[in-house]
Tab-separated table of C-alpha atoms in Angstrom:
chain	number	residue	atom	x	y	z
D	1	MET	CA	0.000	0.000	0.000
D	2	PRO	CA	1.474	3.397	-0.916
D	3	LEU	CA	2.853	5.474	1.929
D	4	PRO	CA	1.377	8.891	2.718
D	5	PHE	CA	3.256	11.629	0.921
D	6	ASP	CA	4.844	13.115	4.050
D	7	LEU	CA	6.327	9.729	4.963
D	8	ILE	CA	7.560	9.233	1.414
D	9	ALA	CA	9.356	12.558	1.564
D	10	LEU	CA	10.887	11.696	4.926
D	11	LYS	CA	12.003	8.267	3.717
D	12	THR	CA	13.642	9.614	0.582
D	13	PRO	CA	17.346	9.141	1.327
D	14	PRO	CA	19.589	12.114	0.659
D	15	ASP	CA	21.635	11.995	-2.518
D	16	SER	CA	25.279	12.500	-1.589
D	17	ARG	CA	25.976	13.815	-5.099
D	18	SER	CA	23.367	16.568	-4.976
D	19	SER	CA	24.410	20.212	-4.870
D	20	PRO	CA	22.501	23.488	-5.115
D	21	VAL	CA	22.471	25.036	-8.569
D	22	PRO	CA	24.174	28.462	-8.463
D	23	SER	CA	21.367	30.636	-9.801
D	24	SER	CA	22.733	34.179	-9.477
D	25	ARG	CA	24.961	35.683	-12.152
D	26	LEU	CA	27.551	36.535	-9.535
D	27	GLY	CA	27.557	32.983	-8.208
D	28	ARG	CA	27.978	31.490	-11.667
D	29	LEU	CA	30.714	33.969	-12.550
D	30	ALA	CA	32.521	33.031	-9.359
D	31	ARG	CA	32.348	29.354	-10.324
D	32	LEU	CA	33.881	30.068	-13.715
D	33	GLY	CA	36.527	32.205	-12.019
D	34	GLN	CA	37.454	29.350	-9.687
D	35	MET	CA	37.628	27.014	-12.661
D	36	ALA	CA	39.860	29.364	-14.644
D	37	THR	CA	42.149	29.918	-11.650
D	38	GLY	CA	42.504	26.184	-11.084
D	39	VAL	CA	43.172	25.508	-14.750
D	40	ALA	CA	45.791	28.257	-14.876
D	41	GLY	CA	47.511	26.807	-11.808
D	42	ASN	CA	47.598	23.348	-13.359
D	43	MET	CA	49.033	24.804	-16.568
D	44	LEU	CA	51.833	26.578	-14.681
D	45	MET	CA	52.778	23.404	-12.817
D	46	ALA	CA	52.667	21.240	-15.941
D	47	GLY	CA	54.670	23.818	-17.897
D	48	ALA	CA	57.327	24.026	-15.212
D	49	ARG	CA	57.685	20.229	-15.178
D	50	GLN	CA	58.066	20.092	-18.964
D	51	LEU	CA	60.629	22.928	-18.965
D	52	ALA	CA	62.606	21.119	-16.268
D	53	GLN	CA	62.663	18.088	-18.576
D	54	GLY	CA	64.033	20.202	-21.434
D	55	LYS	CA	60.731	20.277	-23.360
D	56	ARG	CA	59.035	23.294	-24.903
D	57	PRO	CA	55.339	23.004	-23.962
D	58	SER	CA	52.551	24.278	-26.224
D	59	MET	CA	49.522	26.135	-24.884
D	60	SER	CA	47.053	23.519	-26.117
D	61	ASP	CA	49.081	20.650	-24.593
D	62	LEU	CA	49.136	22.405	-21.237
D	63	LEU	CA	45.423	23.186	-21.322
D	64	LEU	CA	44.069	19.828	-22.495
D	65	THR	CA	45.522	17.716	-19.702
D	66	PRO	CA	43.415	15.151	-17.800
D	67	ALA	CA	43.647	17.297	-14.648
D	68	ASN	CA	42.342	20.406	-16.392
D	69	VAL	CA	39.602	18.643	-18.333
D	70	SER	CA	38.510	16.920	-15.115
D	71	ARG	CA	38.342	20.283	-13.314
D	72	VAL	CA	36.328	21.870	-16.144
D	73	THR	CA	33.984	18.879	-16.290
D	74	GLN	CA	33.310	18.949	-12.544
D	75	GLN	CA	32.597	22.671	-12.531
D	76	LEU	CA	30.305	22.532	-15.559
D	77	ALA	CA	28.431	19.577	-14.043
D	78	HIS	CA	27.972	21.620	-10.873
D	79	MET	CA	26.802	24.738	-12.715
D	80	ARG	CA	24.442	22.897	-15.102
D	81	GLY	CA	22.533	25.144	-17.508
D	82	ALA	CA	23.960	26.488	-20.755
D	83	ALA	CA	27.555	26.055	-19.553
D	84	MET	CA	27.113	22.307	-19.204
D	85	LYS	CA	25.035	22.088	-22.373
D	86	LEU	CA	27.835	23.588	-24.454
D	87	GLY	CA	30.342	21.283	-22.772
D	88	GLN	CA	28.180	18.324	-23.788
D	89	LEU	CA	28.178	19.457	-27.402
D	90	VAL	CA	31.963	19.820	-27.412
D	91	SER	CA	32.349	16.364	-25.891
D	92	MET	CA	30.293	14.851	-28.714
D	93	ASP	CA	32.045	16.786	-31.482
D	94	ALA	CA	35.620	16.440	-30.256
D	95	GLY	CA	35.443	13.157	-28.375
D	96	ASP	CA	36.739	10.998	-31.214
D	97	LEU	CA	39.700	13.348	-31.815
D	98	LEU	CA	40.909	13.650	-28.215
D	99	PRO	CA	43.136	11.185	-26.357
D	100	PRO	CA	40.995	8.420	-24.769
D	101	GLU	CA	41.506	9.654	-21.194
D	102	LEU	CA	40.355	13.162	-22.081
D	103	ALA	CA	37.414	11.906	-24.130
D	104	ALA	CA	36.312	9.740	-21.195
D	105	ILE	CA	36.402	12.682	-18.785
D	106	LEU	CA	34.476	14.993	-21.132
D	107	GLY	CA	32.051	12.202	-21.939
D	108	ARG	CA	30.829	12.278	-18.334
D	109	LEU	CA	29.114	15.583	-19.108
D	110	ARG	CA	26.552	13.717	-21.195
D	111	SER	CA	25.175	11.799	-18.214
D	112	ASP	CA	26.772	13.066	-15.009
D	113	ALA	CA	24.966	16.237	-13.969
D	114	GLN	CA	24.666	16.748	-10.225
D	115	PRO	CA	21.033	16.793	-9.055
D	116	MET	CA	19.474	19.542	-6.951
D	117	PRO	CA	19.034	18.913	-3.223
D	118	GLN	CA	15.521	18.297	-1.932
D	119	ARG	CA	15.012	21.799	-0.539
D	120	GLN	CA	15.745	23.357	-3.949
D	121	VAL	CA	13.377	20.941	-5.703
D	122	GLN	CA	10.623	21.806	-3.223
D	123	ALA	CA	11.232	25.521	-3.740
D	124	VAL	CA	10.975	25.237	-7.533
D	125	LEU	CA	7.814	23.125	-7.399
D	126	GLY	CA	6.217	25.373	-4.799
D	127	ALA	CA	6.841	28.395	-7.008
D	128	ASN	CA	5.315	26.638	-10.049
D	129	TRP	CA	2.524	24.521	-8.552
D	130	GLY	CA	1.632	26.539	-5.462
D	131	ALA	CA	1.353	25.570	-1.825
D	132	GLY	CA	0.050	22.082	-1.079
D	133	TRP	CA	1.190	20.597	-4.376
D	134	GLN	CA	2.175	17.422	-2.526
D	135	GLN	CA	-1.501	16.567	-2.049
D	136	ARG	CA	-1.813	15.797	-5.781
D	137	PHE	CA	0.728	12.975	-5.635
D	138	GLU	CA	0.697	9.460	-4.269
D	139	THR	CA	4.489	9.245	-4.598
D	140	PHE	CA	7.137	11.814	-5.468
D	141	PRO	CA	10.724	10.705	-4.731
D	142	PHE	CA	13.018	13.693	-4.440
D	143	ILE	CA	15.993	11.824	-5.849
D	144	PRO	CA	15.699	12.201	-9.658
D	145	MET	CA	15.827	9.315	-12.072
D	146	ALA	CA	17.980	11.470	-14.363
D	147	ALA	CA	19.804	14.792	-14.164
D	148	ALA	CA	20.855	16.657	-17.291
D	149	SER	CA	22.197	20.081	-18.239
D	150	ILE	CA	19.032	22.182	-18.000
D	151	GLY	CA	16.814	20.138	-15.707
D	152	GLN	CA	16.304	16.882	-13.841
D	153	VAL	CA	13.568	14.263	-14.127
D	154	HIS	CA	11.560	12.643	-11.333
D	155	ARG	CA	9.324	9.613	-11.696
D	156	ALA	CA	6.089	10.261	-9.793
D	157	THR	CA	2.559	8.889	-9.382
D	158	THR	CA	-0.454	11.163	-9.017
D	159	LYS	CA	-3.439	10.519	-6.770
D	160	ASP	CA	-5.532	9.802	-9.883
D	161	GLY	CA	-3.147	7.008	-10.939
D	162	ARG	CA	-0.997	8.651	-13.613
D	163	GLU	CA	2.615	7.489	-13.749
D	164	LEU	CA	4.594	10.517	-14.850
D	165	ALA	CA	8.045	11.767	-15.651
D	166	ILE	CA	8.343	15.299	-14.226
D	167	LYS	CA	11.127	17.446	-15.683
D	168	ILE	CA	12.118	20.314	-13.389
D	169	GLN	CA	14.266	23.143	-14.706
D	170	TYR	CA	17.204	24.293	-12.612
D	171	PRO	CA	16.654	27.779	-11.159
D	172	GLY	CA	18.420	30.619	-12.908
D	173	VAL	CA	19.070	28.711	-16.152
D	174	ARG	CA	17.337	31.200	-18.446
D	175	ARG	CA	18.932	34.232	-16.773
D	176	SER	CA	22.436	32.784	-17.132
D	177	ILE	CA	22.295	31.641	-20.769
D	178	SER	CA	23.960	34.699	-22.301
D	179	SER	CA	26.848	34.890	-19.842
D	180	ASP	CA	27.359	31.121	-19.829
D	181	VAL	CA	27.600	30.968	-23.612
D	182	ASN	CA	30.073	33.834	-23.730
D	183	ASN	CA	32.272	32.419	-20.976
D	184	VAL	CA	32.368	28.869	-22.314
D	185	ALA	CA	33.095	30.164	-25.825
D	186	THR	CA	36.121	31.970	-24.396
D	187	LEU	CA	37.334	28.737	-22.805
D	188	LEU	CA	36.901	26.862	-26.071
D	189	ARG	CA	38.892	29.485	-27.946
D	190	LEU	CA	41.727	29.210	-25.436
D	191	SER	CA	41.690	25.416	-25.795
D	192	GLY	CA	42.191	25.603	-29.556
D	193	LEU	CA	39.042	23.569	-30.238
D	194	ILE	CA	37.638	26.587	-32.132
D	195	PRO	CA	39.860	28.056	-34.880
D	196	LYS	CA	40.955	31.591	-34.037
D	197	THR	CA	40.168	32.733	-37.586
D	198	LEU	CA	36.526	31.636	-37.416
D	199	ASP	CA	34.015	34.376	-36.588
D	200	ILE	CA	31.570	32.639	-34.276
D	201	ALA	CA	29.611	35.724	-33.155
D	202	PRO	CA	26.520	34.813	-35.270
D	203	LEU	CA	26.709	31.255	-33.956
D	204	LEU	CA	26.829	32.441	-30.349
D	205	LEU	CA	23.742	34.609	-30.902
D	206	GLU	CA	21.897	31.652	-32.370
D	207	ALA	CA	23.073	29.335	-29.600
D	208	LYS	CA	21.637	31.742	-27.023
D	209	ARG	CA	18.337	31.921	-28.896
D	210	GLN	CA	18.107	28.148	-29.224
D	211	LEU	CA	18.982	27.578	-25.569
D	212	ARG	CA	16.333	30.065	-24.461
D	213	GLU	CA	13.768	28.132	-26.485
D	214	GLU	CA	15.032	24.876	-24.998
D	215	ALA	CA	14.566	26.340	-21.521
D	216	ASP	CA	10.885	27.079	-22.242
D	217	TYR	CA	9.022	23.939	-21.177
D	218	LEU	CA	5.681	25.246	-22.469
D	219	ALA	CA	7.208	25.338	-25.943
D	220	GLU	CA	8.675	21.874	-25.454
D	221	GLY	CA	5.255	20.576	-24.415
D	222	ALA	CA	3.815	21.922	-27.673
D	223	HIS	CA	6.616	20.212	-29.645
D	224	LEU	CA	5.905	16.990	-27.759
D	225	GLN	CA	2.275	17.059	-28.845
D	226	ARG	CA	3.205	18.007	-32.402
D	227	PHE	CA	5.569	15.065	-32.818
D	228	ALA	CA	3.038	12.683	-31.286
D	229	ALA	CA	0.579	13.743	-33.996
D	230	LEU	CA	3.149	13.574	-36.812
D	231	LEU	CA	4.228	10.064	-35.804
D	232	ALA	CA	0.739	8.719	-35.164
D	233	ASP	CA	1.178	6.580	-38.304
D	234	ALA	CA	4.449	5.079	-37.022
D	235	PRO	CA	3.799	2.659	-34.128
D	236	GLU	CA	7.501	1.760	-34.036
D	237	PHE	CA	8.063	5.110	-32.287
D	238	VAL	CA	6.814	6.098	-28.829
D	239	VAL	CA	6.359	9.742	-27.843
D	240	PRO	CA	5.377	10.438	-24.201
D	241	THR	CA	1.966	11.978	-23.588
D	242	HIS	CA	2.008	15.607	-22.494
D	243	HIS	CA	0.128	16.439	-19.252
D	244	ALA	CA	-0.704	20.136	-19.500
D	245	ASP	CA	-2.347	20.409	-16.064
D	246	LEU	CA	1.040	19.962	-14.365
D	247	SER	CA	3.209	21.749	-16.928
D	248	THR	CA	4.556	25.301	-16.678
D	249	ARG	CA	7.427	27.184	-18.265
D	250	ASN	CA	9.762	25.590	-15.690
D	251	VAL	CA	8.124	22.172	-15.170
D	252	LEU	CA	7.206	19.644	-17.860
D	253	ALA	CA	4.917	16.727	-17.047
D	254	MET	CA	4.666	13.753	-19.399
D	255	SER	CA	3.821	10.084	-19.200
D	256	PHE	CA	6.595	7.827	-17.960
D	257	VAL	CA	7.919	5.525	-20.689
D	258	GLY	CA	10.360	2.704	-19.949
D	259	GLY	CA	13.173	1.286	-22.039
D	260	VAL	CA	16.970	1.049	-21.986
D	261	PRO	CA	19.556	3.572	-23.201
D	262	VAL	CA	19.812	3.188	-26.958
D	263	GLU	CA	23.622	2.981	-26.869
D	264	SER	CA	23.356	-0.003	-24.479
D	265	MET	CA	22.148	-2.068	-27.440
D	266	VAL	CA	25.757	-2.477	-28.639
D	267	SER	CA	25.634	-6.176	-27.728
D	268	ALA	CA	22.249	-6.813	-29.352
D	269	PRO	CA	22.057	-8.988	-32.471
D	270	GLN	CA	23.209	-7.287	-35.666
D	271	ALA	CA	19.688	-7.249	-37.105
D	272	GLU	CA	18.338	-5.431	-34.057
D	273	ARG	CA	21.082	-2.803	-34.142
D	274	ASP	CA	20.511	-2.310	-37.861
D	275	ARG	CA	16.792	-1.831	-37.284
D	276	ILE	CA	17.336	0.829	-34.588
D	277	VAL	CA	19.547	2.930	-36.840
D	278	ARG	CA	17.230	2.345	-39.794
D	279	LEU	CA	14.387	3.831	-37.726
D	280	LEU	CA	16.501	6.859	-36.814
D	281	VAL	CA	17.607	7.447	-40.407
D	282	SER	CA	14.040	7.239	-41.676
D	283	LEU	CA	12.938	9.651	-38.944
D	284	LEU	CA	15.646	12.118	-40.003
D	285	PHE	CA	14.438	12.000	-43.617
D	286	ARG	CA	10.822	12.523	-42.560
D	287	GLU	CA	11.747	15.444	-40.310
D	288	LEU	CA	13.640	17.118	-43.150
D	289	PHE	CA	11.506	16.309	-46.194
D	290	GLU	CA	8.028	15.840	-44.751
D	291	PHE	CA	7.637	17.572	-41.364
D	292	ASN	CA	9.879	20.653	-41.839
D	293	LEU	CA	10.402	20.163	-38.109
D	294	MET	CA	13.387	18.493	-36.456
D	295	GLN	CA	14.586	17.606	-32.988
D	296	THR	CA	18.195	18.776	-33.413
D	297	ASP	CA	19.870	17.682	-30.163
D	298	PRO	CA	22.038	14.616	-30.966
D	299	ASN	CA	22.557	13.532	-27.349
D	300	PHE	CA	22.176	9.736	-27.140
D	301	ALA	CA	20.187	10.183	-23.903
D	302	ASN	CA	17.296	11.548	-25.969
D	303	TYR	CA	16.559	8.021	-27.215
D	304	ARG	CA	15.627	4.852	-25.395
D	305	TYR	CA	14.674	1.436	-26.728
D	306	ASP	CA	12.150	-1.103	-25.491
D	307	PRO	CA	13.483	-4.572	-26.408
D	308	ALA	CA	10.133	-6.172	-25.527
D	309	THR	CA	8.013	-4.080	-27.896
D	310	ARG	CA	10.921	-3.202	-30.236
D	311	GLN	CA	9.827	0.436	-30.080
D	312	LEU	CA	12.138	3.443	-30.156
D	313	VAL	CA	11.309	5.995	-27.451
D	314	LEU	CA	11.787	9.701	-28.248
D	315	LEU	CA	12.238	11.681	-25.052
D	316	ASP	CA	13.440	15.252	-25.430
D	317	PHE	CA	11.961	17.885	-27.750
D	318	GLY	CA	13.475	21.027	-26.252
D	319	ALA	CA	15.845	21.554	-29.197
D	320	THR	CA	13.103	21.245	-31.814
D	321	ARG	CA	13.587	23.566	-34.775
D	322	SER	CA	11.165	24.544	-37.539
D	323	PHE	CA	12.531	24.815	-41.082
D	324	ALA	CA	11.157	27.003	-43.844
D	325	PRO	CA	9.769	24.937	-46.764
D	326	GLY	CA	12.548	26.168	-49.032
D	327	PHE	CA	15.158	24.715	-46.692
D	328	GLY	CA	13.850	21.171	-47.138
D	329	GLU	CA	13.523	21.751	-50.870
D	330	GLY	CA	17.219	22.616	-51.093
D	331	TYR	CA	18.239	19.418	-49.321
D	332	ARG	CA	15.764	17.416	-51.392
D	333	ALA	CA	17.525	18.724	-54.505
D	334	MET	CA	20.876	17.861	-52.927
D	335	THR	CA	19.707	14.324	-52.166
D	336	LEU	CA	18.353	13.767	-55.676
D	337	ALA	CA	21.617	15.089	-57.153
D	338	ALA	CA	23.654	12.785	-54.920
D	339	LEU	CA	21.534	9.791	-55.902
D	340	ALA	CA	22.076	10.698	-59.564
D	341	GLY	CA	25.805	11.306	-59.073
D	342	ASP	CA	25.343	14.792	-60.587
D	343	ARG	CA	28.011	17.072	-59.069
D	344	ASP	CA	26.836	20.146	-60.977
D	345	ALA	CA	23.297	19.694	-59.642
D	346	MET	CA	24.822	19.321	-56.156
D	347	ARG	CA	26.577	22.665	-56.711
D	348	GLN	CA	23.282	24.328	-57.656
D	349	ALA	CA	21.640	22.837	-54.551
D	350	GLY	CA	24.524	24.140	-52.444
D	351	ILE	CA	23.911	27.645	-53.802
D	352	SER	CA	20.160	27.448	-53.112
D	353	ILE	CA	20.796	26.312	-49.522
D	354	GLY	CA	23.320	29.104	-49.000
D	355	TYR	CA	26.632	27.286	-48.580
D	356	PHE	CA	28.217	29.521	-51.195
D	357	ASP	CA	27.316	31.681	-54.205
D	358	ASP	CA	28.702	32.357	-57.672
D	359	ARG	CA	31.282	34.748	-56.187
D	360	THR	CA	32.815	32.010	-54.017
D	361	GLN	CA	36.240	30.946	-55.255
D	362	PRO	CA	36.117	27.714	-57.317
D	363	ARG	CA	38.528	25.948	-54.937
D	364	HIS	CA	36.247	26.706	-52.012
D	365	GLN	CA	33.194	25.515	-53.913
D	366	ALA	CA	35.085	22.326	-54.764
D	367	ALA	CA	36.066	21.839	-51.108
D	368	VAL	CA	32.456	22.202	-49.953
D	369	LEU	CA	31.224	19.822	-52.660
D	370	ASP	CA	33.878	17.304	-51.614
D	371	MET	CA	32.481	17.486	-48.084
D	372	PHE	CA	28.965	17.000	-49.431
D	373	GLU	CA	30.027	13.888	-51.304
D	374	LEU	CA	31.773	12.545	-48.212
D	375	ALA	CA	28.806	13.244	-45.932
D	376	LEU	CA	26.405	11.690	-48.436
D	377	GLN	CA	28.527	8.583	-48.899
D	378	PRO	CA	25.956	6.374	-47.125
D	379	LEU	CA	23.293	7.748	-49.469
D	380	ARG	CA	25.375	7.184	-52.615
D	381	GLN	CA	26.190	3.556	-51.790
D	382	SER	CA	23.924	0.909	-53.237
D	383	GLY	CA	23.105	-1.669	-50.561
D	384	ASP	CA	23.989	-1.618	-46.872
D	385	PHE	CA	26.440	0.999	-45.607
D	386	ASP	CA	28.644	-0.291	-42.762
D	387	PHE	CA	28.841	2.564	-40.243
D	388	GLY	CA	31.076	0.543	-37.946
D	389	SER	CA	33.962	0.319	-40.394
D	390	THR	CA	34.209	3.917	-41.609
D	391	ASP	CA	36.142	6.962	-40.389
D	392	MET	CA	33.744	9.263	-42.240
D	393	ALA	CA	32.873	11.398	-39.180
D	394	GLN	CA	36.515	12.159	-38.437
D	395	ARG	CA	37.320	12.906	-42.075
D	396	LEU	CA	34.355	15.287	-42.253
D	397	ARG	CA	35.504	17.084	-39.117
D	398	ASP	CA	39.057	17.379	-40.421
D	399	ALA	CA	37.839	18.764	-43.744
D	400	GLY	CA	35.545	21.251	-42.014
D	401	MET	CA	38.311	22.472	-39.726
D	402	ALA	CA	40.690	22.874	-42.665
D	403	LEU	CA	38.109	24.930	-44.547
D	404	GLY	CA	37.360	27.043	-41.474
D	405	LEU	CA	41.046	27.861	-41.053
D	406	ASP	CA	41.260	29.202	-44.601
D	407	ARG	CA	41.106	32.989	-44.130
D	408	ASP	CA	39.776	33.478	-47.673
D	409	PHE	CA	36.712	31.342	-46.991
D	410	TRP	CA	34.697	33.870	-44.996
D	411	HIS	CA	31.160	32.674	-45.648
D	412	ILE	CA	29.201	31.060	-42.815
D	413	PRO	CA	26.292	28.909	-44.065
D	414	PRO	CA	22.732	29.470	-42.805
D	415	ILE	CA	22.282	28.664	-39.126
D	416	ASP	CA	19.663	25.991	-39.865
D	417	THR	CA	22.281	23.962	-41.743
D	418	LEU	CA	24.475	23.834	-38.645
D	419	PHE	CA	21.668	22.404	-36.522
D	420	LEU	CA	20.877	19.857	-39.225
D	421	HIS	CA	24.543	18.875	-39.440
D	422	ARG	CA	24.690	18.470	-35.671
D	423	LYS	CA	21.744	16.070	-35.803
D	424	LEU	CA	23.300	14.208	-38.732
D	425	GLY	CA	26.682	14.006	-37.009
D	426	GLY	CA	25.110	12.635	-33.838
D	427	LEU	CA	23.245	10.033	-35.871
D	428	TYR	CA	26.490	8.968	-37.591
D	429	LEU	CA	28.227	8.647	-34.210
D	430	LEU	CA	25.407	6.499	-32.808
D	431	ALA	CA	25.317	4.346	-35.946
D	432	ALA	CA	29.078	3.838	-35.642
D	433	ARG	CA	28.731	2.991	-31.931
D	434	LEU	CA	26.128	0.329	-32.767
D	435	LYS	CA	28.171	-0.866	-35.773
D	436	ALA	CA	24.985	-0.748	-37.819
D	437	ARG	CA	24.614	-1.704	-41.479
D	438	VAL	CA	21.828	0.202	-43.191
D	439	ASN	CA	20.670	0.680	-46.776
D	440	VAL	CA	20.423	4.465	-46.512
D	441	GLN	CA	19.847	4.889	-50.240
D	442	GLN	CA	16.763	2.681	-50.128
D	443	LEU	CA	15.337	4.644	-47.173
D	444	ALA	CA	15.884	7.953	-48.968
D	445	ARG	CA	14.172	6.654	-52.117
D	446	GLN	CA	11.192	5.445	-50.084
D	447	ILE	CA	10.701	8.829	-48.391
D	448	LEU	CA	11.109	10.748	-51.652
D	449	GLU	CA	8.771	8.386	-53.520
D	450	LYS	CA	6.190	8.859	-50.765
D	451	ALA	CA	6.474	12.621	-51.251
D	452	GLY	CA	6.020	12.158	-55.017
D	453	GLU	CA	9.509	13.429	-55.832
D	454	MET	CA	10.696	10.213	-57.457
D	455	GLN	CA	9.151	7.460	-59.500
D	456	PRO	CA	9.457	3.984	-58.017
D	457	LYS	CA	12.220	1.956	-59.606
D	458	SER	CA	9.674	-0.436	-61.100
D	459	SER	CA	7.964	2.472	-62.904
D	460	LYS	CA	11.261	3.670	-64.308
D	461	LYS	CA	12.011	0.212	-65.735
D	462	GLN	CA	8.632	0.108	-67.442
D	463	ALA	CA	8.983	3.610	-68.891
């Protein structure tokens, strides 16, 4: 028999890892100051040791040491919010290029946020639900089932029998987005992970805008409902049900859905791993060509899998982005050109999307088209593409960095393309992790045929 709520709260053991989220700008600035001071101290000590050994240390070698990355990771995990979110993105983008020990430390940011203590959780819920909110719940454990960069999730049961996942936003997240983005960008520049010649000011503005949208749980609730409607014809996907009566701008209530982390399926049979990635690839094509709406956060934690029902669970819609119809049309033209092996048509599609224009130097156009062809390699291959045996993601990153370092190539593509590429890159990384083999070309043809953009192969043979 369920315990009364007050006893449940009393019996909830304290989480030794919990820590209050610094919500004031001064408090967050102080945290970053402590981090910078500690990193600088480690760099001085490491530099002195190398000089004593007759070595000439480089700035990047001194900065990207396990001790420094560990310090940065711990501080970002404590701060949460936009600072941790940006650290997560760097860990996904740079993880394969860093030494294993550094990649492992940074990788903790994707799943190792520190939860809020009980008193802070109660304060946030009291401010959003009002006094006496506990009376609506049969159970509400104060230790979260998951803690991420912007909020933490509690599994709770209401008095009317609903089993829910309650996402609670950390206090002060929205107020700190601008300063967090600026400060973390400075750290990334010092680390050398961002080329000094690349003007990232427009990207920082867009990152702030996107993070503010992600911190609006009313907007995320609307995206949740929208995707549930769009995928109503796809029972292989599960989207949690939104519960508006308990949702606010800072609290999101949705039905609890089980499953295992999608990346834990690495030991599943090959056919099962292939099917998971096939579902994700088909979803990407539908988002781009059919929905004009995409969940752009590539974090693996946004997906779970139910081995019993063989359904893929979609969890997080905070980073959902709407695309103008013309944006999808440009990528549809790019896809058709890639399928046809028509490089000139790919160039025209690149111009329509905004990667370059007729004034762009031919060598830069050629470099961008080379990257297109590399990125679309799975699409151009007839039959299954083996994601587990390719270094495509690393080669793409190397080519992009080389192009970004070229001072003559000043043009930054439309912001929407960067979010799409982030989603695509995350999908490639997950497919490589699962060592999946997928006929991407066949999936693309099916989606395009459904949209009436291509004739089925059988029709072409008869024509």
